Coordinates of C-alpha atoms and ligand atoms in Angstrom, one line a residue:
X1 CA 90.6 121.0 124.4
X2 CA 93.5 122.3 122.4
X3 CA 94.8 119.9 120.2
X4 CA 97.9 119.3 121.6
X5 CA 95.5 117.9 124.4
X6 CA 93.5 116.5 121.4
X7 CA 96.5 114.8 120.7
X8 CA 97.1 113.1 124.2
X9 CA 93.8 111.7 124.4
X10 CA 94.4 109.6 121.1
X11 CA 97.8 108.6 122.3
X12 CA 96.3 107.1 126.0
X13 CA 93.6 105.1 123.5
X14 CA 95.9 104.3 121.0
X15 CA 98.2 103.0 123.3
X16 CA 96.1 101.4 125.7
X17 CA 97.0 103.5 129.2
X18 CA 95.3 102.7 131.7
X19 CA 96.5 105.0 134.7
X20 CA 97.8 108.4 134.8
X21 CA 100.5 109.9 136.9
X22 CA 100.3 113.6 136.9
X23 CA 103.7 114.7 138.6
X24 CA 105.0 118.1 140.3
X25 CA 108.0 118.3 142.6
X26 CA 108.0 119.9 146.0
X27 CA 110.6 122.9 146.8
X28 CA 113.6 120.5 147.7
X29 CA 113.2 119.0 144.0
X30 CA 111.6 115.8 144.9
X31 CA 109.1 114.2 142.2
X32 CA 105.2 113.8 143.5
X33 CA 102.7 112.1 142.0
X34 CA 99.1 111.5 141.8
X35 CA 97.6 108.9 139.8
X36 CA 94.3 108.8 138.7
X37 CA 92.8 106.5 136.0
X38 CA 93.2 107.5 132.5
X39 CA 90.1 107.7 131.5
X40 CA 90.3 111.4 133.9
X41 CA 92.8 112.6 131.3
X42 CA 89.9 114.5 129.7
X43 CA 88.6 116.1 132.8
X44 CA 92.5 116.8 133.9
X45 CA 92.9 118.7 130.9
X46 CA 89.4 121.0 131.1
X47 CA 89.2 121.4 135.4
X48 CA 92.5 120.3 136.4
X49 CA 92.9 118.0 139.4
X50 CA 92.6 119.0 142.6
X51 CA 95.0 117.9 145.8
X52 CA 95.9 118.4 149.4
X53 CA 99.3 120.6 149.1
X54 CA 99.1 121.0 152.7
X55 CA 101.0 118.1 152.9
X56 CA 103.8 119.0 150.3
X57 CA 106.7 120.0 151.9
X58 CA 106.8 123.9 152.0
X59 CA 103.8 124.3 149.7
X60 CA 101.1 125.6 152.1
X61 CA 99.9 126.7 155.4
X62 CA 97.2 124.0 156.2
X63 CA 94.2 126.2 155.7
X64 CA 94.8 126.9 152.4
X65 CA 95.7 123.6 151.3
X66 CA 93.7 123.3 147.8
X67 CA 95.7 123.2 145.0
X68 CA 95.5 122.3 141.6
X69 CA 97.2 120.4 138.6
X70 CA 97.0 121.5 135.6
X71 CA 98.8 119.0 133.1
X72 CA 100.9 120.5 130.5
X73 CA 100.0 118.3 127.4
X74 CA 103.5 118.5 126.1
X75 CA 105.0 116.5 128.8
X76 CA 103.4 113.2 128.0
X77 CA 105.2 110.2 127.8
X78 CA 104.6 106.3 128.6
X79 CA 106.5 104.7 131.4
X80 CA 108.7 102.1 130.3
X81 CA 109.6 100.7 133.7
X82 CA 106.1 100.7 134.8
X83 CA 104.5 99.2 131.7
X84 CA 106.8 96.3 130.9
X85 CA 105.0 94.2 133.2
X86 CA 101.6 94.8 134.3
X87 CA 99.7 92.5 134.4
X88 CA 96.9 93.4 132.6
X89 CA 99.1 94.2 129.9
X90 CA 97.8 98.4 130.3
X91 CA 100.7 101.0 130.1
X92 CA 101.2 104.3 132.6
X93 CA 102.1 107.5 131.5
X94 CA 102.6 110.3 133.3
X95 CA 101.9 114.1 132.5
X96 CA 104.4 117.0 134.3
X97 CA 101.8 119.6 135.9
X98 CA 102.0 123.3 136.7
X99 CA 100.2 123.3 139.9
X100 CA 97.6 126.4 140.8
X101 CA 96.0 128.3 143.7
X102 CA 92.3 127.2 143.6
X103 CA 91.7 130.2 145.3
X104 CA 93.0 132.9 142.7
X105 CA 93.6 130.0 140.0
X106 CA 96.8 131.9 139.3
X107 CA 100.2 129.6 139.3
X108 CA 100.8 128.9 143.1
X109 CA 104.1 130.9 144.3
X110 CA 105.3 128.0 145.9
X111 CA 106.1 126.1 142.7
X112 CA 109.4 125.5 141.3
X113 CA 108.3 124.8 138.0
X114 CA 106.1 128.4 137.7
X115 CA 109.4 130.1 138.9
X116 CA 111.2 129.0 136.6
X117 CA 108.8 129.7 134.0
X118 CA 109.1 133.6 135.7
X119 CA 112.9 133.3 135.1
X120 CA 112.0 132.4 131.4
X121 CA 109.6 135.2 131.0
X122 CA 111.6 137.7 132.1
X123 CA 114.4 136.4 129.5
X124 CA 112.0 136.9 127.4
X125 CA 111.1 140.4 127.9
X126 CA 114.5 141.1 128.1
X127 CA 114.4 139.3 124.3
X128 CA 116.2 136.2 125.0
X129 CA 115.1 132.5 124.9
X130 CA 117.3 130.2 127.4
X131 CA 118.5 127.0 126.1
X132 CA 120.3 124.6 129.1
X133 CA 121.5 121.0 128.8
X134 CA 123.2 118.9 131.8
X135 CA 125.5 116.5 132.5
X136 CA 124.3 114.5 135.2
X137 CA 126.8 112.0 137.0
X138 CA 125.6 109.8 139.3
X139 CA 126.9 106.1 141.3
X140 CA 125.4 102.6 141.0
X141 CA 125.7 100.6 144.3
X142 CA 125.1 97.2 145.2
X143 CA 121.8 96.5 147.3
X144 CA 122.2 94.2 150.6
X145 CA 120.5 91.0 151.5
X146 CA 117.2 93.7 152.5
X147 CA 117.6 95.4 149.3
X148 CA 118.7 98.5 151.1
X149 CA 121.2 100.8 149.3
X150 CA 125.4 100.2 150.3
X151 CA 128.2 101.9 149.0
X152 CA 129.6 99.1 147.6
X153 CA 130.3 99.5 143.8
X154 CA 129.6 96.9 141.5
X155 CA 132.7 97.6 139.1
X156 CA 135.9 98.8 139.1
X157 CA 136.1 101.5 136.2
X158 CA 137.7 104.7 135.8
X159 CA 137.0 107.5 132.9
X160 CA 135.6 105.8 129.6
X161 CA 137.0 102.4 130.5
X162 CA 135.3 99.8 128.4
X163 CA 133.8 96.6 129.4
X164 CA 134.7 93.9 130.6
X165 CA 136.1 96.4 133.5
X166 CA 132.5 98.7 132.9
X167 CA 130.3 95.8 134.5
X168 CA 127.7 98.4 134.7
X169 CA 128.1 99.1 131.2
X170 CA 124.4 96.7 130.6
X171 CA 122.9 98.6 133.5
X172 CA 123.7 102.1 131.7
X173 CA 122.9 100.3 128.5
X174 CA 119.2 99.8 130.1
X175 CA 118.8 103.2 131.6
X176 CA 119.6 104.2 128.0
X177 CA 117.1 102.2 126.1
X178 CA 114.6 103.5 129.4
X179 CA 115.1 107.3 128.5
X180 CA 114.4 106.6 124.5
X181 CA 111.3 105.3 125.2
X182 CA 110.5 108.5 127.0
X183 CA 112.0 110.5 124.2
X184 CA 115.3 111.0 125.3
X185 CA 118.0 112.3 122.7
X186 CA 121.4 110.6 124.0
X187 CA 124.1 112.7 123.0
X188 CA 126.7 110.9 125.0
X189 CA 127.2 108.1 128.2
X190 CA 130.2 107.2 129.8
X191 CA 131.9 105.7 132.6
X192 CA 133.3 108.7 135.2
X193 CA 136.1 108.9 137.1
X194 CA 135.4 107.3 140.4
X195 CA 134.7 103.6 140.5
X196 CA 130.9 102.8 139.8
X197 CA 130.4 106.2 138.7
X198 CA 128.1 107.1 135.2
X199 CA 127.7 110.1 133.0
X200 CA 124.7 110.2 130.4
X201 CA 124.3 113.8 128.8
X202 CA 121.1 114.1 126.3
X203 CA 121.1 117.2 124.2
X204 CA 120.0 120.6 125.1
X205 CA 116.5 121.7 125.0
X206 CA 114.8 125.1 126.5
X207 CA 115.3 125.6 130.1
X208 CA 112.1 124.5 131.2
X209 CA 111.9 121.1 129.2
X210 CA 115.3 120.5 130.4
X211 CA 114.7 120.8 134.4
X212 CA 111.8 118.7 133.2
X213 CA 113.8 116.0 132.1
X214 CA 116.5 116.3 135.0
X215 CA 113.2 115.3 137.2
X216 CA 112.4 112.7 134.6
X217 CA 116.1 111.6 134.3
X218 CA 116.8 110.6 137.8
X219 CA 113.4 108.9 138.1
X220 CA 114.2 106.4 135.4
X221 CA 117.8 106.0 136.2
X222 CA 116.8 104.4 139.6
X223 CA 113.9 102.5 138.2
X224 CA 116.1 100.8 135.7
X225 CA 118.9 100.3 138.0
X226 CA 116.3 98.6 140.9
X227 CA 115.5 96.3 138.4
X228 CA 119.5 95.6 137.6
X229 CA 119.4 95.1 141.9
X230 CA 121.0 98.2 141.7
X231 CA 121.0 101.5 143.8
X232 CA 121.4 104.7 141.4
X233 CA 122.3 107.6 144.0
X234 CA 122.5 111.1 143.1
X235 CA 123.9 112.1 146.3
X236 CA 126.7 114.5 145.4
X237 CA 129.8 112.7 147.7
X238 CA 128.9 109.2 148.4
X239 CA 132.5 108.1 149.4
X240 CA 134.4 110.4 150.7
X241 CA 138.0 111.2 149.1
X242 CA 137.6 110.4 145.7
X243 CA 135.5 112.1 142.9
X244 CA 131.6 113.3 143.5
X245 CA 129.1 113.5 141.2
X246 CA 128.5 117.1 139.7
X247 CA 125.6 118.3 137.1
X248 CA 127.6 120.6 135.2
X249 CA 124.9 123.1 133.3
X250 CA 125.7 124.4 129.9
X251 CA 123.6 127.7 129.1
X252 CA 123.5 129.7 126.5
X253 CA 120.7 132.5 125.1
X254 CA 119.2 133.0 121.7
X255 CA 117.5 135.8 120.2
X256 CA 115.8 136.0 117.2
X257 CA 116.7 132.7 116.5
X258 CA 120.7 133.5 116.6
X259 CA 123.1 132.5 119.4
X260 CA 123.2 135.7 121.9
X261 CA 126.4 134.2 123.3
X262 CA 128.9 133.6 119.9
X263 CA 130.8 136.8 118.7
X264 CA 133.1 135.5 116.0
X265 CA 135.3 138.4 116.8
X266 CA 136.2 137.6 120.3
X267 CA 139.0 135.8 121.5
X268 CA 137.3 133.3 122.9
X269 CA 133.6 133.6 121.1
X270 CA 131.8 134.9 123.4
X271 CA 129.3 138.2 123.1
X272 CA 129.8 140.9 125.5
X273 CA 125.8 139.5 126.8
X274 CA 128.0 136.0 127.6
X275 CA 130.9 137.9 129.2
X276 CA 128.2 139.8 131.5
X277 CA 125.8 136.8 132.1
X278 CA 129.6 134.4 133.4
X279 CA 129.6 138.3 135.8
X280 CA 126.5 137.7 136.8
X281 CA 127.0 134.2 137.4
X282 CA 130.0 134.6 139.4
X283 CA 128.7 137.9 141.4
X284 CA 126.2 135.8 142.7
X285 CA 127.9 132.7 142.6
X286 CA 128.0 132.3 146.6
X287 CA 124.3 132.8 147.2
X288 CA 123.4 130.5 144.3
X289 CA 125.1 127.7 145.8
X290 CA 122.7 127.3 148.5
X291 CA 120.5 126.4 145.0
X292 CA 122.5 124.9 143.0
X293 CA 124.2 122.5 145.8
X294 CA 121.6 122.3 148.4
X295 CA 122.5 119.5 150.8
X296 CA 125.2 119.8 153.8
X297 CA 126.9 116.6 151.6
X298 CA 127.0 119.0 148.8
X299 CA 130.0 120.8 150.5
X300 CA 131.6 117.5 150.6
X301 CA 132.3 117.6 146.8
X302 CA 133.0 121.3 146.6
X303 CA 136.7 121.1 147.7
X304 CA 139.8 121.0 145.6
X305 CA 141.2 118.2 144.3
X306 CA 138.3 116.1 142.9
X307 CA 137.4 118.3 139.7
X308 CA 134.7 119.7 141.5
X309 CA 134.8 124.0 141.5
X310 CA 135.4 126.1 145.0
X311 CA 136.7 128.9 143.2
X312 CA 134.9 131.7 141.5
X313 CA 136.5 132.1 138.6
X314 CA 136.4 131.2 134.5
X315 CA 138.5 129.8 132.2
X316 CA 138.3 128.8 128.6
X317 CA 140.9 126.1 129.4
X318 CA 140.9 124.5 133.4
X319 CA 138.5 122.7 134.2
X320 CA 139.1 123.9 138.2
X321 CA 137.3 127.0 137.5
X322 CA 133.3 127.6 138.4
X323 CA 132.5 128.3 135.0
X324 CA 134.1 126.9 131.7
X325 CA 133.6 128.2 128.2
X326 CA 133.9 124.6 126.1
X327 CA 134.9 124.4 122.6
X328 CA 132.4 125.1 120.6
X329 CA 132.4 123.5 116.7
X330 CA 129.8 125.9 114.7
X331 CA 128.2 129.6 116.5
X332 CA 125.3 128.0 117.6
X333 CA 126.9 125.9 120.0
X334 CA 128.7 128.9 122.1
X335 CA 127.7 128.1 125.5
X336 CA 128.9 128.6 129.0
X337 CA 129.3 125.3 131.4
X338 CA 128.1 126.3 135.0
X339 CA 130.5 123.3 137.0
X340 CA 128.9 123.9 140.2
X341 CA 125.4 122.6 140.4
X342 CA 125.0 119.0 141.7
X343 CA 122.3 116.5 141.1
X344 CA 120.9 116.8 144.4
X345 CA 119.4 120.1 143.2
X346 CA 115.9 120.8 142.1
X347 CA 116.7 121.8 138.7
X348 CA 113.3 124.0 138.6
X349 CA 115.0 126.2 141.1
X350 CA 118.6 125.9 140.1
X351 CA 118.0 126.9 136.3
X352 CA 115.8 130.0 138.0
X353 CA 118.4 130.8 140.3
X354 CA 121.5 131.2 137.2
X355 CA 118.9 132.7 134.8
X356 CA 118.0 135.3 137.2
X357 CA 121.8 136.0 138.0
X358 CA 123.2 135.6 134.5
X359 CA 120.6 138.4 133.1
X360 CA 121.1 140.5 136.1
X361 CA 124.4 140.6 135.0
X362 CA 123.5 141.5 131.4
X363 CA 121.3 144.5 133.1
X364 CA 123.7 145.8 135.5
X365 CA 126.2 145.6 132.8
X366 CA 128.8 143.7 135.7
X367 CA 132.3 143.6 134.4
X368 CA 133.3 139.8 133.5
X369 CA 136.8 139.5 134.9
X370 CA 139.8 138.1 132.8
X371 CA 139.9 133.9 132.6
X372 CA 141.8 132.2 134.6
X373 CA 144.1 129.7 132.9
X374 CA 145.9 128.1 135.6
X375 CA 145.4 125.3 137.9
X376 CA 143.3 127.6 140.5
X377 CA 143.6 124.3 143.3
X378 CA 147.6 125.3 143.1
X379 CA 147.0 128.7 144.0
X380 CA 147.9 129.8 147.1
X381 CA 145.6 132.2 149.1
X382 CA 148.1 135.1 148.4
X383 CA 147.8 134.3 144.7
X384 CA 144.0 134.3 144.7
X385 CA 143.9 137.5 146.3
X386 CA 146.0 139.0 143.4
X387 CA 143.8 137.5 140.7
X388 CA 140.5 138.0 142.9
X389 CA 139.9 135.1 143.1
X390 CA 136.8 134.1 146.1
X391 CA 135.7 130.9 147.0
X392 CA 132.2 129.3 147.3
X393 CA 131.0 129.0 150.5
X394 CA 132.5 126.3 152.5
X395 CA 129.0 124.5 153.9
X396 CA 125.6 124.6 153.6
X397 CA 124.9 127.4 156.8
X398 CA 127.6 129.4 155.0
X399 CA 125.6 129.5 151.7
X400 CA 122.2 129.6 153.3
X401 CA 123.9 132.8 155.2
X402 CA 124.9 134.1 151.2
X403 CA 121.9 133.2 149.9
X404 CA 120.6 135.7 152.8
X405 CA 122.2 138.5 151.7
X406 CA 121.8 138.2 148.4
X407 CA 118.2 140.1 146.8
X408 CA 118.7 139.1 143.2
X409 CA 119.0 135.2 144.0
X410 CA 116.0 135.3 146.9
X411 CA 113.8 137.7 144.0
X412 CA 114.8 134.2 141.8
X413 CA 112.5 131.7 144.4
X414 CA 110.3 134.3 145.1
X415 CA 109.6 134.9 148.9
X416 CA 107.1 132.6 149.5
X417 CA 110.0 129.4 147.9
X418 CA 112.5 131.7 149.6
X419 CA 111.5 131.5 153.1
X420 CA 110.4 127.7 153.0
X421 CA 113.4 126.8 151.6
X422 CA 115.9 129.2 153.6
X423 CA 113.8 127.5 157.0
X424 CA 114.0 124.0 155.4
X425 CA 118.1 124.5 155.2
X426 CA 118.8 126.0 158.2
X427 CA 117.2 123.4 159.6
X428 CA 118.9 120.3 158.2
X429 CA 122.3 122.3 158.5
X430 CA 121.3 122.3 162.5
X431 CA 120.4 118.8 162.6
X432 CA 123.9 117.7 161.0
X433 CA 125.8 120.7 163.5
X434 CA 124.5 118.1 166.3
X435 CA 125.2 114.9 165.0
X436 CA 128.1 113.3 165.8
X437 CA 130.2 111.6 162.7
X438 CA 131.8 108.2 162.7
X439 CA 135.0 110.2 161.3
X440 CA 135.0 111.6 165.1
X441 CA 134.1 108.5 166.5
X442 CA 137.1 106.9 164.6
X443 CA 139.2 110.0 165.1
X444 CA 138.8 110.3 169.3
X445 CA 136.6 107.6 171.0
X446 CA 139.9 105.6 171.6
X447 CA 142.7 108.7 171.4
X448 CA 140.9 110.5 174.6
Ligands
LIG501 N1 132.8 114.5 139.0 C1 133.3 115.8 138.7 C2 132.5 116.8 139.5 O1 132.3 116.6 140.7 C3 133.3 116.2 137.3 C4 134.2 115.3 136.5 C5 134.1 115.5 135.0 O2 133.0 115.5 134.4 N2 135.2 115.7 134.4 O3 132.1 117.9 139.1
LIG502 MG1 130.7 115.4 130.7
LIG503 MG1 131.5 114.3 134.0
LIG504 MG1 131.3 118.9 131.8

């Protein structure tokens, strides 16, 4: 055992854990877990635990359905919401796992977290280490008599209102204290826009540990709010006509320790590598949508008027552009603000996906075009031709169609992720072409 892994063992004595939960996520970003008593922790660590991923969604063909998990030893933490009150008085914990063919024991193709790690080696071979932080937004909604989710909000709030308008301010207070016990660093939590609507950023970490705590993140946020009687929803565009919630993704890349992005010379601090990884970004902006905003209600947020980006473009001032360059206090905070992504994504994937296009613009050298410092929703489409301006695509088919076309974001999943998932999207963006809405319903059951 190494003695990071050493070091895990002690912990699961010291602190009296009883069970395990060694967790993965499938290609459409959602958390899986297997549990197994801690005293396995030992043999988890030295063979790895084997499971069927036959029945993962778009891991594997059913004869080749052994996979294993091998914990990474960094990722262990205690969790809070489970441990308060067992009954015994034992605590869980759970270990994030790269999962592995048993048939190579190489990293299995099919998932997210391994490509992501591929996006991160190639940064590195390229020199750079990749720093991301998010800011997740998200809803609380009342629960009915069932305990089923509504979209009823259980406050009335608008941007950084203060209690007692911020009922949910003890609910968010929770779901903070939640994420320090799993070693959360809360940088900031507010109350958004829309009404019942949250914000919590925690501080930037490298890529990887980040999408590992986006996984983490939304877990706790709607364990802590179920206990509150509370339904936490990530859904981008729960009620329609007022603000969604977004994950805008700050980047930036280091090497040798220094900030790869700040030039103290540029008008607006940024290195030429930032100007051509915001290219990259916005070349491939269309295709990584189908990534970054994955669900048919993703579309629902992208359109103008709710602070949410459809145009590909950047500023350093508007906040109605795809990518933002915030103010940055001291070099090593020069960062980029990707304002696309929403927290329906899986963030293994997502981070991949902008990596890959960012550094393909540092490669290809792509020409970063001037900011844009207007309002972009005020433009008309005669003004956006003369800046250049393109838009994102307008639903999930049109992305999946983007995402298609476009080799350096389908090289990102890798072809094994890249089929399942391209399949897996077509697929739901059929199923909603043949529903039948109740905006229809209320539009022309009575007019015709
Ligand atoms: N909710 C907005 C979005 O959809 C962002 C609002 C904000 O953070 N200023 O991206
Ligand atoms: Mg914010
Ligand atoms: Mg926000
Ligand atoms: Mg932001």
């Amino acid at each position: 055992l190494s003695t990071e892994e050493q070091a895990v063992l002690e912990e699961i004595e010291e602190k009296n854990v009883d069970f395990l939960r060694l967790q993965f996520t499938d290609i459409l970003g959602t958390v899986k877990n297997v549990s197994v008593p801690a005293d396995q922790a030992e043999k988890a660590f030295t063979e790895g635990i084997y499971f069927d991923g036959s029945s993962i969604e778009g891991y594997v063909r059913i004869q080749e359905s052994d996979m294993r998990l091998v914990p990474d030893p960094s990722t262990f933490a205690i969790l809070p919401w489970r441990s308060r009150d067992e009954i015994d008085g034992g605590n869980s914990a759970r270990l994030i796992c790269d999962v592995h063919d048993t048939s190579t024991d190489e990293p299995f193709v099919g998932d997210p977290r391994g490509v992501l790690k591929d996006a991160l080696d190639r940064a590195a071979e390229m020199g750079y280490t990749v720093n991301a932080a998010p800011e997740p937004e998200f809803f609380l909604f009342e629960e009915d008599e069932k305990g089923r989710a509504t979209t009823e909000t259980n406050d009335a709030g608008g941007y950084f209102d203060l209690a007692p308008k911020d009922l949910a301010s003890d609910v968010r207070r929770d779901i903070i204290y939640g994420l320090e016990e799993m070693d959360f660093d809360i940088e900031a939590s507010h109350h958004e826009v829309a009404e019942g609507q949250h914000e919590i950023n925690f501080t930037y970490d490298d890529a990887l540990s980040t999408a590992d705590n986006v996984a983490t993140f939304r877990a706790v946020v709607r364990a802590i709010a179920a206990e509150h009687d509370l339904h936490a929803t990530f859904m981008p565009k729960p009620i329609p006509r007022i603000n969604g919630s977004g994950m805008h993704t700050h980047i930036s890349l280091f090497e040798d320790g220094e900030n790869a992005f700040h030039d103290e010379d540029d008008e607006f601090n940024l290195s030429e590598t930032a100007h051509s990884f915001i290219a990259g970004v916005l070349e491939h902006a269309p295709a990584l949508a189908a990534v970054t905003n994955p669900t048919v209600n993703s579309y629902k947020r992208l359109v103008p008027g709710y602070e949410a980006p459809v145009y590909v473009a950047w500023s350093d001032r508007n906040r109605s552009a795809l990518i933002r360059k915030p103010a940055a206090r001291v070099p090593a905070a020069s960062r980029i603000e990707a304002r696309f992504p929403d927290p329906s994504c899986n963030p293994y994937l997502a981070f991949a996906a902008l990596i890959h296009a960012g550094l393909d613009g540092i490669e290809n050298d792509l020409e970063c075009p001037d900011p844009v410092r207007e309002n972009i929703y005020e433009f008309d489409e005669q003004k956006r031709e003369e800046y250049g301006i393109s838009t994102l695509p307008t639903n999930l088919g049109e992305a999946v169609d983007e995402l298609e076309d476009d080799e350096v974001v389908l090289d990102a999943l890798g072809p094994h992720i890249a089929e399942k998932f391209v399949e897996a999207k077509r697929s739901e963006f059929q199923d909603y072409l043949v529903d039948v809405s109740d905006w229809e319903l209320d539009r022309y059951l009575e007019k015709f």
